[in-house]
mmCIF file of C-alpha atoms in Angstrom:
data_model
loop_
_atom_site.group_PDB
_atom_site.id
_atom_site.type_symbol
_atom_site.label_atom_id
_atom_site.label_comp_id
_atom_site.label_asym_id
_atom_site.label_seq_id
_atom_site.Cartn_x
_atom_site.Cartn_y
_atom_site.Cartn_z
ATOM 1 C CA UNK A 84 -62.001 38.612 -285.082
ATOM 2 C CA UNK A 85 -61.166 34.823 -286.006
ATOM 3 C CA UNK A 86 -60.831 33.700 -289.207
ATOM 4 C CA UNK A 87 -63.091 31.314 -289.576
ATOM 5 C CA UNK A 88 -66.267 30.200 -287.937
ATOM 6 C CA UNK A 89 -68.195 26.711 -288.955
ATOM 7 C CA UNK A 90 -71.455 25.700 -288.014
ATOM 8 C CA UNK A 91 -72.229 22.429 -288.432
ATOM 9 C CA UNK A 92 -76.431 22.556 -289.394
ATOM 10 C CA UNK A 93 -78.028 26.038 -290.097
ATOM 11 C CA UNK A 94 -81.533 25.853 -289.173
ATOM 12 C CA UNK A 95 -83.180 28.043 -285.738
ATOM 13 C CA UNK A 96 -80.415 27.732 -283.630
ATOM 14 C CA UNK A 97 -77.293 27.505 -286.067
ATOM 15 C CA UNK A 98 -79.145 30.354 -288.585
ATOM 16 C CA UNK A 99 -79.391 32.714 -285.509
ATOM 17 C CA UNK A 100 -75.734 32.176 -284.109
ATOM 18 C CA UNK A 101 -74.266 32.933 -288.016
ATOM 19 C CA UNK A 102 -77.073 36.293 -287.728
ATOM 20 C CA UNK A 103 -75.403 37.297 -284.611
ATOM 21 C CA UNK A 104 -71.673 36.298 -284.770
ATOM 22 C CA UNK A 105 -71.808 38.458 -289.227
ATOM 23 C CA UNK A 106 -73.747 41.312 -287.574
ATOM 24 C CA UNK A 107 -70.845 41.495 -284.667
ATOM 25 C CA UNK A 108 -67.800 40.733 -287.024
ATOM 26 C CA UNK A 109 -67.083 37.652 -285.009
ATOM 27 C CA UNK A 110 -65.291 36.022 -287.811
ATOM 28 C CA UNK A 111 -63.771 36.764 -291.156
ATOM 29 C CA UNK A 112 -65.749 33.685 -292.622
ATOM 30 C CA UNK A 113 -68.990 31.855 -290.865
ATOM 31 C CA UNK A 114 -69.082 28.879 -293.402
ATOM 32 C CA UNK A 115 -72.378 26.869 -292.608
ATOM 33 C CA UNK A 116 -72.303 22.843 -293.169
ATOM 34 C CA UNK A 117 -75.725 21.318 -293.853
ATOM 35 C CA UNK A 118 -77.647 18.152 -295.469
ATOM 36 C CA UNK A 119 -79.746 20.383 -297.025
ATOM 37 C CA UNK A 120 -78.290 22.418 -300.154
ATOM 38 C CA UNK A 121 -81.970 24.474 -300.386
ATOM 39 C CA UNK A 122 -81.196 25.515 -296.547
ATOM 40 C CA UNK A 123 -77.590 26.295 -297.160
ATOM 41 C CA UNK A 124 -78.722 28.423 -300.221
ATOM 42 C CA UNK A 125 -81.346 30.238 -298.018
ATOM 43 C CA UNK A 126 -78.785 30.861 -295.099
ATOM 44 C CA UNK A 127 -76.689 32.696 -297.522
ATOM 45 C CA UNK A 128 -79.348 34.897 -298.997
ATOM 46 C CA UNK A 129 -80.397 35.906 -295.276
ATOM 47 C CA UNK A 130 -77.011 36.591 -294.603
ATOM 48 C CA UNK A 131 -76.741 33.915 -291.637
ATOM 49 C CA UNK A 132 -73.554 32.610 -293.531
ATOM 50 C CA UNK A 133 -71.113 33.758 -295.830
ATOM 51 C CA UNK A 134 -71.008 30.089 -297.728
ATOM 52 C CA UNK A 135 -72.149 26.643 -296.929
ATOM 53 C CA UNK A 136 -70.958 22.976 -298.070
ATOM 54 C CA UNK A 137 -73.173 19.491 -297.558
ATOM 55 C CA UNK A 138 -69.497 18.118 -297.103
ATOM 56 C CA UNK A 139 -68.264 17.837 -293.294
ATOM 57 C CA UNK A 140 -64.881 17.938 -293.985
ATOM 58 C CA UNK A 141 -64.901 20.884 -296.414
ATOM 59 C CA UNK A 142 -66.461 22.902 -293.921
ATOM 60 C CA UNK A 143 -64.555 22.633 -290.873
ATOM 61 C CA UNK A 144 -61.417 22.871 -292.940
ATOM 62 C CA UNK A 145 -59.580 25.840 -291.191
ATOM 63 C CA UNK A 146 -61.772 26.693 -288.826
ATOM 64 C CA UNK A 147 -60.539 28.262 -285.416
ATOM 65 C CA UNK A 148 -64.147 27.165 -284.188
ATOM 66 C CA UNK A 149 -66.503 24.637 -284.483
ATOM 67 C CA UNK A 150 -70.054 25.072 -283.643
ATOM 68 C CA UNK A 151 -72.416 21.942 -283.661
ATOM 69 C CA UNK A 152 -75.988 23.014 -283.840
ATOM 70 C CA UNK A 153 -77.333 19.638 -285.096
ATOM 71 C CA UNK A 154 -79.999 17.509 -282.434
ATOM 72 C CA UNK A 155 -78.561 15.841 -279.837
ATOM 73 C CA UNK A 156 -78.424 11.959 -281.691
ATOM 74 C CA UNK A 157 -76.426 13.481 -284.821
ATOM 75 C CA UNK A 158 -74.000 15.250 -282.798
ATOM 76 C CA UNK A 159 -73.428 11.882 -280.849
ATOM 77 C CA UNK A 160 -73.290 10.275 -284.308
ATOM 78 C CA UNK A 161 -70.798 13.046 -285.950
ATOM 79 C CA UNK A 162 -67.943 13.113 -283.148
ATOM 80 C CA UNK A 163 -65.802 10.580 -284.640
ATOM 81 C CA UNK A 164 -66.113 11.662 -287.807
ATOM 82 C CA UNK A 165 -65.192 15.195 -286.573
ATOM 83 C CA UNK A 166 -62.709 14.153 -284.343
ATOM 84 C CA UNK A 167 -60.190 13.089 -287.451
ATOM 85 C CA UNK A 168 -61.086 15.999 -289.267
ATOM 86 C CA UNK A 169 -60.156 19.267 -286.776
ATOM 87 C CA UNK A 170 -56.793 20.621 -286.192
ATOM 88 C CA UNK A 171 -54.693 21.194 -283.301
ATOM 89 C CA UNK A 172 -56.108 24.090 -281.021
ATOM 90 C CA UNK A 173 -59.642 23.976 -282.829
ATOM 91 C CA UNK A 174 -62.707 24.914 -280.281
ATOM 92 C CA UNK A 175 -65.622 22.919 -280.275
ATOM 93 C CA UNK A 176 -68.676 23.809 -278.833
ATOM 94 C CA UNK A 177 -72.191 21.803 -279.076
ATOM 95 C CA UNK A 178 -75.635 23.436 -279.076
ATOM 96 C CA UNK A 179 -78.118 20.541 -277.789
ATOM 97 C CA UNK A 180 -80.490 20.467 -274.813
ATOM 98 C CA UNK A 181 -78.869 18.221 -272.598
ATOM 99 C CA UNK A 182 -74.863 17.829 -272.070
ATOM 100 C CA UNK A 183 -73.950 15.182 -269.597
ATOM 101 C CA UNK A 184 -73.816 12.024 -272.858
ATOM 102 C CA UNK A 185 -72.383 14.651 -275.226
ATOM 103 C CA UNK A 186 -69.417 16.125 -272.909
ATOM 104 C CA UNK A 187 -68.815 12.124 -271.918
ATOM 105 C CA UNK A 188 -68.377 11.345 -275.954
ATOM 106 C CA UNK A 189 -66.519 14.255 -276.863
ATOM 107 C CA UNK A 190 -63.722 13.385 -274.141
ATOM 108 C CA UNK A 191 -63.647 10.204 -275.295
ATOM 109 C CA UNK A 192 -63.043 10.510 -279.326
ATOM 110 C CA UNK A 193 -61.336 13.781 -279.726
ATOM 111 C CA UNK A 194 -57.717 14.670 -279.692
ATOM 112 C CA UNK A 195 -56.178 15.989 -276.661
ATOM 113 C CA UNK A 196 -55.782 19.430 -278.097
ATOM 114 C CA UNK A 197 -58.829 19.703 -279.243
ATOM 115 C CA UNK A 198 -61.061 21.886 -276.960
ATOM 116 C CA UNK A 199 -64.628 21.023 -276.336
ATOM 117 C CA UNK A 200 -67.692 23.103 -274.038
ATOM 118 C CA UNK A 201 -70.879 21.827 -273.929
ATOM 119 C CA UNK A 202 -73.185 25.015 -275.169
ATOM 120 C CA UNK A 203 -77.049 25.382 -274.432
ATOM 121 C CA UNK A 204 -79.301 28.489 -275.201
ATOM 122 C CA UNK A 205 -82.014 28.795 -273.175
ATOM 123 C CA UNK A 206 -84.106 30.321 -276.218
ATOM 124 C CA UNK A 207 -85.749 28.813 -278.739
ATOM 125 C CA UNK A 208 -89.208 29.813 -281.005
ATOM 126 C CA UNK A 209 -92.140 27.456 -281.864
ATOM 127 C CA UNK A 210 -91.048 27.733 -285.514
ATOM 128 C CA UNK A 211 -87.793 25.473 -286.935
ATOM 129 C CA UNK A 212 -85.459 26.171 -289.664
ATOM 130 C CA UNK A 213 -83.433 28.545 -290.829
ATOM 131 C CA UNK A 214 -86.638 30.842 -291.618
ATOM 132 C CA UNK A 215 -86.878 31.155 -288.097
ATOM 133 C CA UNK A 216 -83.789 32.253 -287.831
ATOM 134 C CA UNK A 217 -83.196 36.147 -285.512
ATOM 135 C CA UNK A 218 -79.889 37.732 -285.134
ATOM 136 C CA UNK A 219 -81.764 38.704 -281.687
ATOM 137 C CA UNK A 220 -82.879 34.954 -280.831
ATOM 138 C CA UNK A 221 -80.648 35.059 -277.573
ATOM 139 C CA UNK A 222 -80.780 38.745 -276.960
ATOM 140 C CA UNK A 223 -80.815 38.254 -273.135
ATOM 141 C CA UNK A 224 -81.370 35.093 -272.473
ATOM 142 C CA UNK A 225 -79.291 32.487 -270.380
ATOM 143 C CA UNK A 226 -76.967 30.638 -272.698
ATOM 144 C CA UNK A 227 -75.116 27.780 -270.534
ATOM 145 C CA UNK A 228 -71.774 26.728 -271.010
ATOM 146 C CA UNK A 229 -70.387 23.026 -269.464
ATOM 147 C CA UNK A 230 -66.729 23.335 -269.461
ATOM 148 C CA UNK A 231 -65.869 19.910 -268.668
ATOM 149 C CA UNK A 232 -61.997 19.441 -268.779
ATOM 150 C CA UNK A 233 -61.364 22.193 -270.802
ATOM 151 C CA UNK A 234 -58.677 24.910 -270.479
ATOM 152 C CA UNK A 235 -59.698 28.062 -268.729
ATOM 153 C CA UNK A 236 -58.238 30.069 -271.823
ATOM 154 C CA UNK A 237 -61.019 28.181 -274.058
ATOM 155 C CA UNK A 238 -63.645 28.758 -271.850
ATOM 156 C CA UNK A 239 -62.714 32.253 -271.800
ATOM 157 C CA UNK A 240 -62.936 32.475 -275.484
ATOM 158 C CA UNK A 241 -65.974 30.793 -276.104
ATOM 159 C CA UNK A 242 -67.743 32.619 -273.470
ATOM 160 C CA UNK A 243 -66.917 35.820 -275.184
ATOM 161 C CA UNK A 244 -67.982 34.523 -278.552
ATOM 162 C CA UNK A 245 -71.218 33.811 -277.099
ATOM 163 C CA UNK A 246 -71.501 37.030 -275.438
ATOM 164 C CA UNK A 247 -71.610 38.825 -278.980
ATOM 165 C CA UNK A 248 -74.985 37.281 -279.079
ATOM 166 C CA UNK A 249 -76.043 39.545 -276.263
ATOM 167 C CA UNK A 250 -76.225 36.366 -274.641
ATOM 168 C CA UNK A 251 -75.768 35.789 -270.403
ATOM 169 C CA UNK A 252 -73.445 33.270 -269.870
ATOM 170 C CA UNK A 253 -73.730 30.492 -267.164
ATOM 171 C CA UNK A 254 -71.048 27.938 -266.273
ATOM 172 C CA UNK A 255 -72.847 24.713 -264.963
ATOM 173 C CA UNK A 256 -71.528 21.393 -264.448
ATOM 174 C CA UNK A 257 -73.125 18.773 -267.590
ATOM 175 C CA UNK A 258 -74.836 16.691 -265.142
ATOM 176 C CA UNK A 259 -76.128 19.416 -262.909
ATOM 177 C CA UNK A 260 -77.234 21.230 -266.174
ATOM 178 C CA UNK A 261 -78.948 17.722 -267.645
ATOM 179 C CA UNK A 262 -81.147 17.716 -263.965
ATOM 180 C CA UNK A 263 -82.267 21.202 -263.815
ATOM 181 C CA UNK A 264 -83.441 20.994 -267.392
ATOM 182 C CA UNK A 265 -85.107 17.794 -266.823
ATOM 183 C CA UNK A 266 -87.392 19.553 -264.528
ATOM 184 C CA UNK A 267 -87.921 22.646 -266.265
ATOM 185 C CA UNK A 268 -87.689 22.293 -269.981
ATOM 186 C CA UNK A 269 -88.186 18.743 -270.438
ATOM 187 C CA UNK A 270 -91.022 17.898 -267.678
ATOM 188 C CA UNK A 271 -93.395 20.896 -268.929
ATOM 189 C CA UNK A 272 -92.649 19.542 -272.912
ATOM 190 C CA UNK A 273 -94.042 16.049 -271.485
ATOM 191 C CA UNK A 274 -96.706 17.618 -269.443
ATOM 192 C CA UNK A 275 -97.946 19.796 -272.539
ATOM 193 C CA UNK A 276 -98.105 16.532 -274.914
ATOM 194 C CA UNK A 277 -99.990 14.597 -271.954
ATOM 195 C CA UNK A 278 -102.556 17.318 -271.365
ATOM 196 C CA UNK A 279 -103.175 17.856 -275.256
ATOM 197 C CA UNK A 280 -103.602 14.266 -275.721
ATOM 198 C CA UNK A 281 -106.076 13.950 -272.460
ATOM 199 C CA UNK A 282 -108.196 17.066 -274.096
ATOM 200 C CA UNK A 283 -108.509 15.154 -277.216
ATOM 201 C CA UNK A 284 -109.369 12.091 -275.625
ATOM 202 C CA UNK A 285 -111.897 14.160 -273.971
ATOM 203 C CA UNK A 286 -112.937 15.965 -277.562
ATOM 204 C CA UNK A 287 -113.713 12.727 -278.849
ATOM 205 C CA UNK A 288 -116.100 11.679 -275.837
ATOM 206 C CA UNK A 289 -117.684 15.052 -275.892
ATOM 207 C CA UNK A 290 -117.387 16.918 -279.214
ATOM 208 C CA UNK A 291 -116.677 20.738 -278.469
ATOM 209 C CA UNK A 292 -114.087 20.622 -275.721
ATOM 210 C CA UNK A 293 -111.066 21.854 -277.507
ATOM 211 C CA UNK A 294 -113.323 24.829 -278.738
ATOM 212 C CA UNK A 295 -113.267 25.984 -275.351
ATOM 213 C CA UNK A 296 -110.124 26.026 -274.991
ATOM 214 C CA UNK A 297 -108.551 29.764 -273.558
ATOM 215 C CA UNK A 298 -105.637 31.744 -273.160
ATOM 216 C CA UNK A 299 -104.437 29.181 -270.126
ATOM 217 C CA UNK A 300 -104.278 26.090 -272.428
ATOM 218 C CA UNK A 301 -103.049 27.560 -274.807
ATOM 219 C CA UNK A 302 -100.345 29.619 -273.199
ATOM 220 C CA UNK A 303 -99.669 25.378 -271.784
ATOM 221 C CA UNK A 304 -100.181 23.762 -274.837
ATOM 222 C CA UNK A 305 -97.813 25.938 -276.649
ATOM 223 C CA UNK A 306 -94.705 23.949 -277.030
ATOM 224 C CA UNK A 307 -96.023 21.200 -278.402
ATOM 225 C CA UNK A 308 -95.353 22.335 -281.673
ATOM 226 C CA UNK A 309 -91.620 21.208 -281.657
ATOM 227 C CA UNK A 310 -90.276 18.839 -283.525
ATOM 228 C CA UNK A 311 -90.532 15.475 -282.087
ATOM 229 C CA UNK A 312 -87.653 14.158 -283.788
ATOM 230 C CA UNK A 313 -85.666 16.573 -281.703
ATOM 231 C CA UNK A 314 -87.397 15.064 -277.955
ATOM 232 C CA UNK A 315 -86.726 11.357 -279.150
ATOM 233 C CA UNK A 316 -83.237 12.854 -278.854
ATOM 234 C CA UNK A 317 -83.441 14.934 -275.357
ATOM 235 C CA UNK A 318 -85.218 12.186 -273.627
ATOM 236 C CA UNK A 319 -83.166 9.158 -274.633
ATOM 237 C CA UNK A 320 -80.020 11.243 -273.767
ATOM 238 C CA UNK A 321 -81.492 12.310 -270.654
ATOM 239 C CA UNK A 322 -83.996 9.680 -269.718
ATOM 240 C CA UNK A 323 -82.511 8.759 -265.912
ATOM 241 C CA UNK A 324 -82.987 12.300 -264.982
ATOM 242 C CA UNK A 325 -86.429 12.882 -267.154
ATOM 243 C CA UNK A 326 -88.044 9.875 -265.200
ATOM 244 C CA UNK A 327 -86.658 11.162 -261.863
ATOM 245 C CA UNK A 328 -89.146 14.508 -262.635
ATOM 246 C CA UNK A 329 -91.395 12.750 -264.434
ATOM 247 C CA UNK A 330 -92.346 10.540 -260.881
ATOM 248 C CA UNK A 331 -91.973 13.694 -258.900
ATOM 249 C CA UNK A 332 -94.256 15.145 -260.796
ATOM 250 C CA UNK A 333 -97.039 12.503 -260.625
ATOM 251 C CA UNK A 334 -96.437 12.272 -256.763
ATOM 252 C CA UNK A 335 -97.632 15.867 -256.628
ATOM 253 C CA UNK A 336 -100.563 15.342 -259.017
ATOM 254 C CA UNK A 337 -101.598 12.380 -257.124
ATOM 255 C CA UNK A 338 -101.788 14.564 -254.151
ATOM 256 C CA UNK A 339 -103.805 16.652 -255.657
ATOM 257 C CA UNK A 340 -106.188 14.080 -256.976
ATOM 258 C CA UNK A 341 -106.343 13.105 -253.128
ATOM 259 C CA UNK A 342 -107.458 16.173 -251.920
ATOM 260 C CA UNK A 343 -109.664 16.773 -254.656
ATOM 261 C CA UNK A 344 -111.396 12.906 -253.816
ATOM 262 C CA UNK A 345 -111.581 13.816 -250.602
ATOM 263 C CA UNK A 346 -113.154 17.374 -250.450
ATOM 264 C CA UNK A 347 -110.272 18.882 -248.593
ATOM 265 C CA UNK A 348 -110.742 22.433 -249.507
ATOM 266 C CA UNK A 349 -107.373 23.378 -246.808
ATOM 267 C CA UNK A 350 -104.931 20.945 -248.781
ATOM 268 C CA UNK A 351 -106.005 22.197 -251.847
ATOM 269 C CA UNK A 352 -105.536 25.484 -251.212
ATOM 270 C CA UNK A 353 -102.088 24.912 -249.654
ATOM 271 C CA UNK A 354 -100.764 23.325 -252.622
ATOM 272 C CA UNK A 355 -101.885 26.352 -254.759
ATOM 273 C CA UNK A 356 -100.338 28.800 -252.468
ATOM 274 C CA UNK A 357 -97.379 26.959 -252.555
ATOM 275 C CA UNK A 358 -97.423 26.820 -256.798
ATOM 276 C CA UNK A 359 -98.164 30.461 -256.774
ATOM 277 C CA UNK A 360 -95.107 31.375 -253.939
ATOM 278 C CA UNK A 361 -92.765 29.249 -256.108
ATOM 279 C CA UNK A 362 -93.424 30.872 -259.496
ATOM 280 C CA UNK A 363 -92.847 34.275 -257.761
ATOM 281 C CA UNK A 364 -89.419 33.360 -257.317
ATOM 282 C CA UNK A 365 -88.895 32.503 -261.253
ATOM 283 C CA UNK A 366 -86.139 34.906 -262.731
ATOM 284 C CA UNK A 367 -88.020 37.826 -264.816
ATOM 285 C CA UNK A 368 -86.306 37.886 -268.542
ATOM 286 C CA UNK A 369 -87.986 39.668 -271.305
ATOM 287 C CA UNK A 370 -88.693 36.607 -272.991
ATOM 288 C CA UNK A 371 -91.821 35.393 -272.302
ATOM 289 C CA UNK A 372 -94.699 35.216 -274.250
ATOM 290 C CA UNK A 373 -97.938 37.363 -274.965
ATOM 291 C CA UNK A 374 -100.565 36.584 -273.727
ATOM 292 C CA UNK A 375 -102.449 37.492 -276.069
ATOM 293 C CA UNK A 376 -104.251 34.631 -278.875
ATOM 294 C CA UNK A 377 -102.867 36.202 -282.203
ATOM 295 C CA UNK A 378 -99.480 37.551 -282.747
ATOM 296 C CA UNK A 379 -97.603 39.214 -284.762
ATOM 297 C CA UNK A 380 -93.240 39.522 -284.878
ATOM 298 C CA UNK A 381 -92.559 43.075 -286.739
ATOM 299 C CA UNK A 382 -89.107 43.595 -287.100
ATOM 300 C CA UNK A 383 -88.112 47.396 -286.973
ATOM 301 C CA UNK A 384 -85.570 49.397 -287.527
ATOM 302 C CA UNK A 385 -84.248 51.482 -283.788
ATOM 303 C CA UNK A 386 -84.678 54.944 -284.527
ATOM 304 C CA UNK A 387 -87.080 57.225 -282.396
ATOM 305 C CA UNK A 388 -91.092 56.958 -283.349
ATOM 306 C CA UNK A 389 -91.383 53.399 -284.486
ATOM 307 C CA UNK A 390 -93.417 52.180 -281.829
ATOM 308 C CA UNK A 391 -95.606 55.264 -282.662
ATOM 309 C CA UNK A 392 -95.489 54.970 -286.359
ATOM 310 C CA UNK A 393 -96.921 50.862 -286.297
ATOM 311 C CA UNK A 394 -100.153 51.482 -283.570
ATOM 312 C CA UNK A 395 -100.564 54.760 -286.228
ATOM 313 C CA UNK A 396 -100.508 52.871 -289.319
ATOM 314 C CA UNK A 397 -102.599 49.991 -287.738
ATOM 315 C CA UNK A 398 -104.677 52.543 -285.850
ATOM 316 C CA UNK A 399 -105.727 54.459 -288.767
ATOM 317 C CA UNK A 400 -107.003 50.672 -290.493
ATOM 318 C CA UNK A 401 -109.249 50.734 -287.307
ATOM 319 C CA UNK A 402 -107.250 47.791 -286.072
ATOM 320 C CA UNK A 403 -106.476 47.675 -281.909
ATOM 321 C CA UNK A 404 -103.585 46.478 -280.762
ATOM 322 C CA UNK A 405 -104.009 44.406 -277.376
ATOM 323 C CA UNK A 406 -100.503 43.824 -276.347
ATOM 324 C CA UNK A 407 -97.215 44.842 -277.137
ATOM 325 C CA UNK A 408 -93.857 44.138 -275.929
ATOM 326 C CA UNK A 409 -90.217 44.602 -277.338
ATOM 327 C CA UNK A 410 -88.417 41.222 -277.608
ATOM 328 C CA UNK A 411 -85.015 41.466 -279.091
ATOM 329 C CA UNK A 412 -83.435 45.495 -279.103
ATOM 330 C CA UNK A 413 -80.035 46.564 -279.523
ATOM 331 C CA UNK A 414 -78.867 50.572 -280.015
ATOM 332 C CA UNK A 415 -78.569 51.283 -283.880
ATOM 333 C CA UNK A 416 -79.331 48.099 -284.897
ATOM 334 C CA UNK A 417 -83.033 47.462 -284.288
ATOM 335 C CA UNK A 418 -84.923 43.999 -283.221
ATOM 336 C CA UNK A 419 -87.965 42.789 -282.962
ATOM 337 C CA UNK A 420 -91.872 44.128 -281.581
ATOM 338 C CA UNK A 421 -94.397 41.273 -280.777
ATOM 339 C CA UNK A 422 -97.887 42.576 -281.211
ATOM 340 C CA UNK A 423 -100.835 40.759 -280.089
ATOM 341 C CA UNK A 424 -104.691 40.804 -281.262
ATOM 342 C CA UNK A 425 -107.866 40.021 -279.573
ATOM 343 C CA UNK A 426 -108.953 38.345 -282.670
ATOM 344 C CA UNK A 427 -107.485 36.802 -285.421
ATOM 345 C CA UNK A 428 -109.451 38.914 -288.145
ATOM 346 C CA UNK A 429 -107.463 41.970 -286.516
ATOM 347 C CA UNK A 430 -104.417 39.793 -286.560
ATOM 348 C CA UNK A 431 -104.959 39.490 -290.361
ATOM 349 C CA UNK A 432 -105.612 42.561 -291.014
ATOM 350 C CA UNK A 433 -102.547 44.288 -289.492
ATOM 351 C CA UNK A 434 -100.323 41.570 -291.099
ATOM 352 C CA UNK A 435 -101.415 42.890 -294.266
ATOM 353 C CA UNK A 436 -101.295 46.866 -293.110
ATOM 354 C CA UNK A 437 -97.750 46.089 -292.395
ATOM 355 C CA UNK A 438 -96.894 44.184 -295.151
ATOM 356 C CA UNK A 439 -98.009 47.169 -297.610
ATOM 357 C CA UNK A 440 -95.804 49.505 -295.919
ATOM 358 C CA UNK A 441 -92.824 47.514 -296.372
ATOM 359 C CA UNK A 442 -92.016 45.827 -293.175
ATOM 360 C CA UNK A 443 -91.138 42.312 -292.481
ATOM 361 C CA UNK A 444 -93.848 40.541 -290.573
ATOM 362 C CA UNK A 445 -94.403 36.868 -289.270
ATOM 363 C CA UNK A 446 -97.129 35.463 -287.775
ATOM 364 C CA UNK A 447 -96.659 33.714 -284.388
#
């Protein structure tokens, strides 16, 4: 146990690490650091933090490590500052989506003996802010760790930190890290803006489009509901790789727009073969989606019977559940149930059921 843990902005990702890390007994202290006094004040009623400060260097102050969970500009902007403010032997780790122009400014502004790792979760929610926040967020998902320069013996520690989460850790190399992602988190968030904006340009010509729109787009479109404040950051940090994928990506949609010109049923039909072999191959993590339209997150308590106990409840109200899948579980602790409704009326209706008897229920 260490005695001190800061995290430097407590909203999803920052909220979620402080759940984990109290829940584990990572620290004596997880002091959060924030602009936001409301936020701070919330994170300490959920129990994300123990205390928080708007003041940088009151929060650091002591810490044995230093988690930065602020978007990727900020955390370019805050190194110097930080830099004059940590002590000899302090751990560093950053949180943000790409890591090649954050491990290059971290070696350049701080002190020899402080230790930085790049850090990147690969989970996230739809929702922001520490409201969002799940003890479970990175319950078995990949959490990548960029090493850099730094000493085996920090590595070693901060990979074990992050294992608390019930995270997986990967080593990666920042600029190997900053490619991959550029094809498959930061191509698809392009791709989803670029096909909503096409169907609305297509709404407009022909009222009644979007209402047509299914499980497919959706399931797409998804994503498009983060913050945009937080891309400006991914893709100016990243933009050399991002434009690689971005023209490898039209090169494959011109090809299909070829085919499709030309009537060739063969090449068509290749190139979905192909799509479909590939996506076989994709890792399979429990952390997908539903695929269901309307969802609920219930989160329960692990004892035997719960499971049972919510398609009861909601049974006996006459409302059907249409999916259901566990997200986030651990032994004795509990986690978190995503249910999903053919309609939203049902969706409704077994947000309130639940509500009455006294669990805690958000709609997805």
């Amino acid at each position: 146990m260490r005695a001190k843990i800061a995290i430097v902005g407590v909203g999803l990702i920052g909220g979620s690490l402080g759940l984990a890390w109290r829940q584990r007994r990572a620290a004596q202290r997880v002091v959060g650091v924030d602009v936001s006094e409301e936020t701070l004040r919330r994170a300490v009623e959920i129990g994300a933090v123990d205390a928080g400060t708007t003041d940088l260097a009151e929060g650091v102050r002591g810490a044995e490590v230093v988690v930065l969970a602020t978007p990727v500009g900020v955390t370019l902007d805050l190194a110097p500052s930080l830099a004059r403010l940590l002590a000899p032997g302090t751990l560093v780790m950053d949180v943000g989506s790409t890591k090649g122009a954050v491990c290059r400014r971290m070696a350049e502004v701080l002190p020899p003996d402080v230790h930085f790792v790049g850090g990147h979760p690969m989970a996230g929610s739809e929702r922001q802010g520490i409201e969002a926040a799940d003890p479970y967020l990175f319950q078995n998902a990949v959490f990548v760790l960029t090493p850099g320069d730094a000493p085996a013996e920090a590595v070693s520690e901060l990979s074990a930190l992050v294992g608390l989460t019930g995270a997986q850790v990967a080593l990666m190399d920042p600029d190997l890290h900053d490619r991959a992602v550029a094809a498959v988190s930061h191509l698809p968030q392009l791709v989803a803006v670029a096909l909503v904006n096409a169907a609305a340009t297509a709404e407009a010509a022909a009222p009644g489009v979007l209402a047509l729109a299914a499980g497919g787009f959706r399931d797409t479109t998804r994503i498009t509901g983060s913050p945009p404040e937080m891309w400006l950051d991914i893709l100016e940090s990243n933009r050399e790789a991002v434009l690689e994928v971005v023209a490898a990506f039209r090169a494959a949609l011109d090809e299909l727009e070829q085919a499709v010109r030309a009537g060739d049923r063969e090449r068509l039909a290749a190139a979905f073969r192909r799509a479909r072999e590939t996506r076989e191959r994709l890792p399979r993590r429990p952390k997908g989606l539903l695929p269901a339209y309307f969802e609920l997150a219930v989160t329960v308590e692990d004892r035997p019977g719960v499971i049972g106990r919510l398609a009861t409840l909601l049974g006996d109200r006459g409302v059907n559940i249409e999916d259901i899948e566990i997200l986030r579980l651990r032994e004795g602790e509990g986690g978190t149930i995503r249910l999903g409704f053919a309609t939203e009326e049902e969706c409704a209706r077994a947000f309130d059921v639940l509500r009455e008897h006294g669990y805690k229920v958000q709609r997805r």
